XYZ file of C-alpha atoms in Angstrom:
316
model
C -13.329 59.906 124.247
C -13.490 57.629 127.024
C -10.121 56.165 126.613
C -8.172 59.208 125.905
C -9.505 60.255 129.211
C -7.855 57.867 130.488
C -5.100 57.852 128.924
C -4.561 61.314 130.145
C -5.733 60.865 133.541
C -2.795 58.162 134.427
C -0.370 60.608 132.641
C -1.264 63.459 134.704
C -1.137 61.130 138.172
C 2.150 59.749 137.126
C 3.017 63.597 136.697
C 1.907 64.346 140.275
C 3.260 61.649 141.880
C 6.889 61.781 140.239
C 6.482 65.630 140.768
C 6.199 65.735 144.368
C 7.347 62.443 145.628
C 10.441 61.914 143.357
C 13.508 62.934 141.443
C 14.408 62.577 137.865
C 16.234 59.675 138.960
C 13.445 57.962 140.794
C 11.407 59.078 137.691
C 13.526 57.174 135.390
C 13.332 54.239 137.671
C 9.944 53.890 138.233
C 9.303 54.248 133.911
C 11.846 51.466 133.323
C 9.866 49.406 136.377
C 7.083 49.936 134.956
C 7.984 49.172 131.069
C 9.704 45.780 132.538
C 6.524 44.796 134.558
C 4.792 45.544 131.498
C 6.861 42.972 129.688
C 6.197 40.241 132.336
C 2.500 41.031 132.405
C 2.160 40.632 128.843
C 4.345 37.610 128.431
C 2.869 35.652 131.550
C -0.696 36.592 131.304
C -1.452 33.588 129.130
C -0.170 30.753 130.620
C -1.899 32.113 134.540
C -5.077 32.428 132.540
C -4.321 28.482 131.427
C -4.313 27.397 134.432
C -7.208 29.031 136.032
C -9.344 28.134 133.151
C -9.618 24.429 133.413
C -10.541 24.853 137.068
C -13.496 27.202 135.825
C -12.698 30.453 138.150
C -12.765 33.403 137.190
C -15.191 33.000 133.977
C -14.001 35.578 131.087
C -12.274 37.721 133.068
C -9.819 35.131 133.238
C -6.614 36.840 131.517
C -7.744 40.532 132.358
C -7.766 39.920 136.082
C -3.765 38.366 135.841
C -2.640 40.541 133.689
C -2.945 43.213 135.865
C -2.097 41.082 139.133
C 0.945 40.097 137.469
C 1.714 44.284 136.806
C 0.988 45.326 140.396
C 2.849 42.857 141.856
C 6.120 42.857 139.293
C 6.264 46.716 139.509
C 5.619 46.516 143.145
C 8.664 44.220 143.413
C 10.853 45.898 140.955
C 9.903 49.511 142.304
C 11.399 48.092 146.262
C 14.152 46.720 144.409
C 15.177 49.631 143.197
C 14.811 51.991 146.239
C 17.603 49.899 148.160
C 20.174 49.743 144.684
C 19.307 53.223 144.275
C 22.227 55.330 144.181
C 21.953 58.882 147.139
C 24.723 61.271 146.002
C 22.961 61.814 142.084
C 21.485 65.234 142.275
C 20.682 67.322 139.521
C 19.755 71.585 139.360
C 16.158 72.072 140.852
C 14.708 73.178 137.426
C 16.238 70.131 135.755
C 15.624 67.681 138.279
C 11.680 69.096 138.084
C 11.575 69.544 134.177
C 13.080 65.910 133.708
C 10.316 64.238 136.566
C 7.611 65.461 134.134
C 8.828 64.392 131.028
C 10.031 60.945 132.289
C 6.127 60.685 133.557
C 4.680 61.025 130.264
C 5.845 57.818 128.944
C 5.372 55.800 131.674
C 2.017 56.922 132.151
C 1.538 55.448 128.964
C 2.357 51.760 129.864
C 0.595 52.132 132.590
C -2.538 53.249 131.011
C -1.960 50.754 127.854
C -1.846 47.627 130.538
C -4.982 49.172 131.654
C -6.233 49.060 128.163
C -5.076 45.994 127.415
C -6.783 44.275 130.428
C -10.389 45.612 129.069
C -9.740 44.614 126.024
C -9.260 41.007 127.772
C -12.263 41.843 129.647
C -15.924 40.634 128.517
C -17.351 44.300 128.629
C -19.135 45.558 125.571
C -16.422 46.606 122.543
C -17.488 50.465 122.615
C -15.528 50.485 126.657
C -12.943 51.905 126.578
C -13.516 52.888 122.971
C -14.714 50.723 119.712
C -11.462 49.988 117.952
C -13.509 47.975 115.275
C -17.043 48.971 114.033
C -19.854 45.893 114.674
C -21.454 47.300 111.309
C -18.787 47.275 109.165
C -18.890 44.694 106.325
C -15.418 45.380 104.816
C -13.711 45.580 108.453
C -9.998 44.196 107.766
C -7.613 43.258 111.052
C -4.936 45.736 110.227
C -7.386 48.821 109.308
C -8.809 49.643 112.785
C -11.771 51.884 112.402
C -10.733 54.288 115.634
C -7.331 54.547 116.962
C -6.250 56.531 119.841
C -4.510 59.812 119.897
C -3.030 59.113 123.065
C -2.409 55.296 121.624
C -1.427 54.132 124.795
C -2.266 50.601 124.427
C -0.591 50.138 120.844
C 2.797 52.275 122.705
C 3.033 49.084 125.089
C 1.859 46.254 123.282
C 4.469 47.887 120.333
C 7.524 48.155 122.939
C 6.942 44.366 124.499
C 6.827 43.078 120.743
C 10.037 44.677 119.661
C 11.533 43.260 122.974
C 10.329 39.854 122.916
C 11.803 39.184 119.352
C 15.303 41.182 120.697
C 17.458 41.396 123.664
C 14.918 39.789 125.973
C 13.864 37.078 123.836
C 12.592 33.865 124.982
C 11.260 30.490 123.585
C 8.052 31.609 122.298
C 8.171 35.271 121.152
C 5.118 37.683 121.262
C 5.687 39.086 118.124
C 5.187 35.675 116.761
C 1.650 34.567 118.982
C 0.685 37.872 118.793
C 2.005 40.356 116.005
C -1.150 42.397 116.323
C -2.434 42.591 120.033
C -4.005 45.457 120.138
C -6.405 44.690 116.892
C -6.707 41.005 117.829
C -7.815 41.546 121.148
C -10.402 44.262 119.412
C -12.192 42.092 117.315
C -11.840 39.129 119.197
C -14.709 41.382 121.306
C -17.196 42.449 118.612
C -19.996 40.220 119.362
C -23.664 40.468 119.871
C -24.763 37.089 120.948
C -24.161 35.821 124.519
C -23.008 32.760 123.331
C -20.228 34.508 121.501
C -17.658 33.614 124.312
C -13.994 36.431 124.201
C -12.558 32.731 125.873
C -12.024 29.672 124.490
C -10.483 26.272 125.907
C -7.145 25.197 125.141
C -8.929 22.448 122.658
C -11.416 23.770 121.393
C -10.442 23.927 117.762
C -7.599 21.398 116.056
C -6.229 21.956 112.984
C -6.568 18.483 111.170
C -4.702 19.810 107.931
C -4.237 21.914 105.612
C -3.323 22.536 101.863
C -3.261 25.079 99.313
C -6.396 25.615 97.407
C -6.700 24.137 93.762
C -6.479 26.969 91.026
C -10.440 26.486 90.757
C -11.575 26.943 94.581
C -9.103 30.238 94.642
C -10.437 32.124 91.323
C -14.119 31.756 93.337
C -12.672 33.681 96.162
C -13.933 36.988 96.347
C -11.499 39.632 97.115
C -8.900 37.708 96.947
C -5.295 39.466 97.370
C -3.197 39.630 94.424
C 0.013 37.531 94.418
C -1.224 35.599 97.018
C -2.445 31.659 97.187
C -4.977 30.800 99.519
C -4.628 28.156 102.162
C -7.690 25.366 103.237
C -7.674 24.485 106.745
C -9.929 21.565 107.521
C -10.269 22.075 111.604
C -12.113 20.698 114.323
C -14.013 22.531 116.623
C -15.306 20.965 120.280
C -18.524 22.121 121.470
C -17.645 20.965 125.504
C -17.924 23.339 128.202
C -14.461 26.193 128.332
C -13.665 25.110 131.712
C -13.237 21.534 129.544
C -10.796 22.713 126.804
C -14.091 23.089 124.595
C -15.774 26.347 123.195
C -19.294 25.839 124.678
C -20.179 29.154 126.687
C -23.953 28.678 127.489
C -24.574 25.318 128.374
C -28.747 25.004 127.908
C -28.461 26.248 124.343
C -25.029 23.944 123.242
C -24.365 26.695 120.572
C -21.127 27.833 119.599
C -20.816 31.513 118.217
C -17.820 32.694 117.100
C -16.808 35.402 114.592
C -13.601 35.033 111.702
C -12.487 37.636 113.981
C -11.733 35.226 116.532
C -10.653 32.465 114.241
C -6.614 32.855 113.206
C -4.020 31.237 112.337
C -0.647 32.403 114.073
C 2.244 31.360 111.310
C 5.874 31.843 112.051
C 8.366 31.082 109.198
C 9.865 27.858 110.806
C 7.602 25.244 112.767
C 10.657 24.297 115.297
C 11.175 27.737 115.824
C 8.976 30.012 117.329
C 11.004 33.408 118.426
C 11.714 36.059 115.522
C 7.978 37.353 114.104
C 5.159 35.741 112.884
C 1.781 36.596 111.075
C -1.973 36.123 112.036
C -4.152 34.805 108.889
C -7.957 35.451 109.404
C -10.560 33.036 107.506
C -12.150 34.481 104.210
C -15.128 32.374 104.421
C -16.226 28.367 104.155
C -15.507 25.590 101.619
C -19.013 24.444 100.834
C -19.641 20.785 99.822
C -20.010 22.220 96.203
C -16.482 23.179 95.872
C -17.265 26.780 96.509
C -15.893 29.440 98.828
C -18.857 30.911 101.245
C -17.284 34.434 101.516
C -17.628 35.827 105.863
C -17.034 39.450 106.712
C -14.804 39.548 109.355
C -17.374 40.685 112.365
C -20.569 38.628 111.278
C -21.542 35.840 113.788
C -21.608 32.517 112.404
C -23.929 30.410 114.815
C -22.994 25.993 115.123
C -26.075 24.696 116.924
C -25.869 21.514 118.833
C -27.238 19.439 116.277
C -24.210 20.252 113.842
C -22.090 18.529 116.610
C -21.391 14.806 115.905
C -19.711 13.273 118.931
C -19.401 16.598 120.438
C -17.486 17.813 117.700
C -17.715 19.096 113.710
């Protein structure tokens, strides 16, 4: 309920704004600003958040807090760009020109209010603000089968548009569709947690993948659920229990704990290693490979708690 307010809250100021300040040319401007600064803020966010991280400011607000700096200050520049390229002699009828300012508004209200929603969902707030996408409780929750959506789905409109872009005309190295495929949901249950050593954030080493190799016929028949058609994968990894601000996953230093979900543990494929634009996929964990040969089966939201003492050499 929350987030719909929201939602329609930055629709109806965009409204107002382009209303009584604009034209339906400014209008169209400021939407295509806007849906470009989106882009940047989305594609960018990641590597400021890098950089910050190692020198420990900012904590886990460390991508929310430049993902929306990067916004502002793109639409800010784009927006006084535009006002001296504009062209003066356009005009439209008055009911036209005041019809078009309010449609225009609608949709980029919604980027505006799906960057928003995207930066809380980077945020380390509880998952129920600005709504709970996934349910804590659920035992069968699957990454693609969100348990609450929004009507208004602002934040799935934006993320949406800057994947379709970043694997098209404005495509660059490393494509979002390919790191990310599912923002929106990844984001979501990357912020179910209950434990305060469940950290959202994570250091740039804190988990290797040392290999990985499809599972004999007689580890994948104990899988439970297991799709049809499909042959599981074991990934032997390697996870650092150092301090974030280190490139470790350590979050509360006096306990040395590491809590993490198989919500927060994926694998990002793409189809070619030396290529990483197009799309990809995001694989979550079913479980663990115990030493008897047998698949430990995880729901996806259960916290899975690695004390210190299962760290040799400050890794396991």
């Amino acid at each position: 309920m929350i987030a719909e307010l929201v939602v329609l809250v930055v629709v109806i100021i965009c409204m107002g704004y382009l209303y009584l300040k604009g034209s339906v040319l400014k209008s169209i401007i400021f939407f295509f600003c806007a849906l470009l600064a989106s882009f940047v803020a989305l594609s960018f966010f990641e590597m400021a958040g890098k950089l910050l991280v190692g020198y420990g400011y900012g904590g886990q607000w460390i991508f929310a807090a430049p993902l929306i700096l990067i916004f502002a200050i793109t639409l800010i520049v784009l927006l006084a760009i535009a006002e001296k390229l504009e062209p003066l002699d356009l005009t439209f009828s008055d009911i036209a020109d005041r019809v078009g300012r309010c449609i225009v508004a609608i949709p980029a209200g919604l980027v505006i209010a799906g960057v928003l929603l995207i930066a809380v969902n980077l945020s380390p707030l509880p998952s129920k603000w600005p709504y709970a996408r996934f349910d804590a409780e659920n035992k069968n929750a699957r990454p693609d089968q969100p348990d609450k959506s929004l009507i208004f789905n602002a934040d799935g409109f934006t993320a949406g548009l800057c994947s379709i872009v970043s694997k098209g005309s404005m495509a660059g190295s490393k494509s979002i569709a390919v790191f990310h495929p599912q923002l929106v949901n990844e984001l979501a249950l990357n912020r179910v947690r209950g434990d305060e050593s469940n950290a959202i954030i994570a250091g740039f080493e804190a988990i290797r993948v040392i290999k990985a190799y499809y599972a004999p016929e007689q580890i994948a028949e104990s899988i439970p659920n297991k799709s049809p058609g499909t042959k599981p994968v074991i990934v032997q990894a390697e996870i650092k229990n150092s301090l974030v601000k280190e490139g470790g996953a350590l979050l509360v230093v006096e306990t040395g704990t590491v809590t993490f979900t198989m919500g927060q543990v994926r694998l990002m494929c793409s189809a070619t290693l030396e290529n990483y634009k197009g799309k990809g996929e995001v694989i979550f964990p079913a479980g663990f490979l115990k030493s008897d040969g047998k698949v430990e089966a995880k729901p996806l939201l259960e916290e899975i708690k690695l004390p210190a003492s299962e760290f040799r050499n400050g890794t396991t």
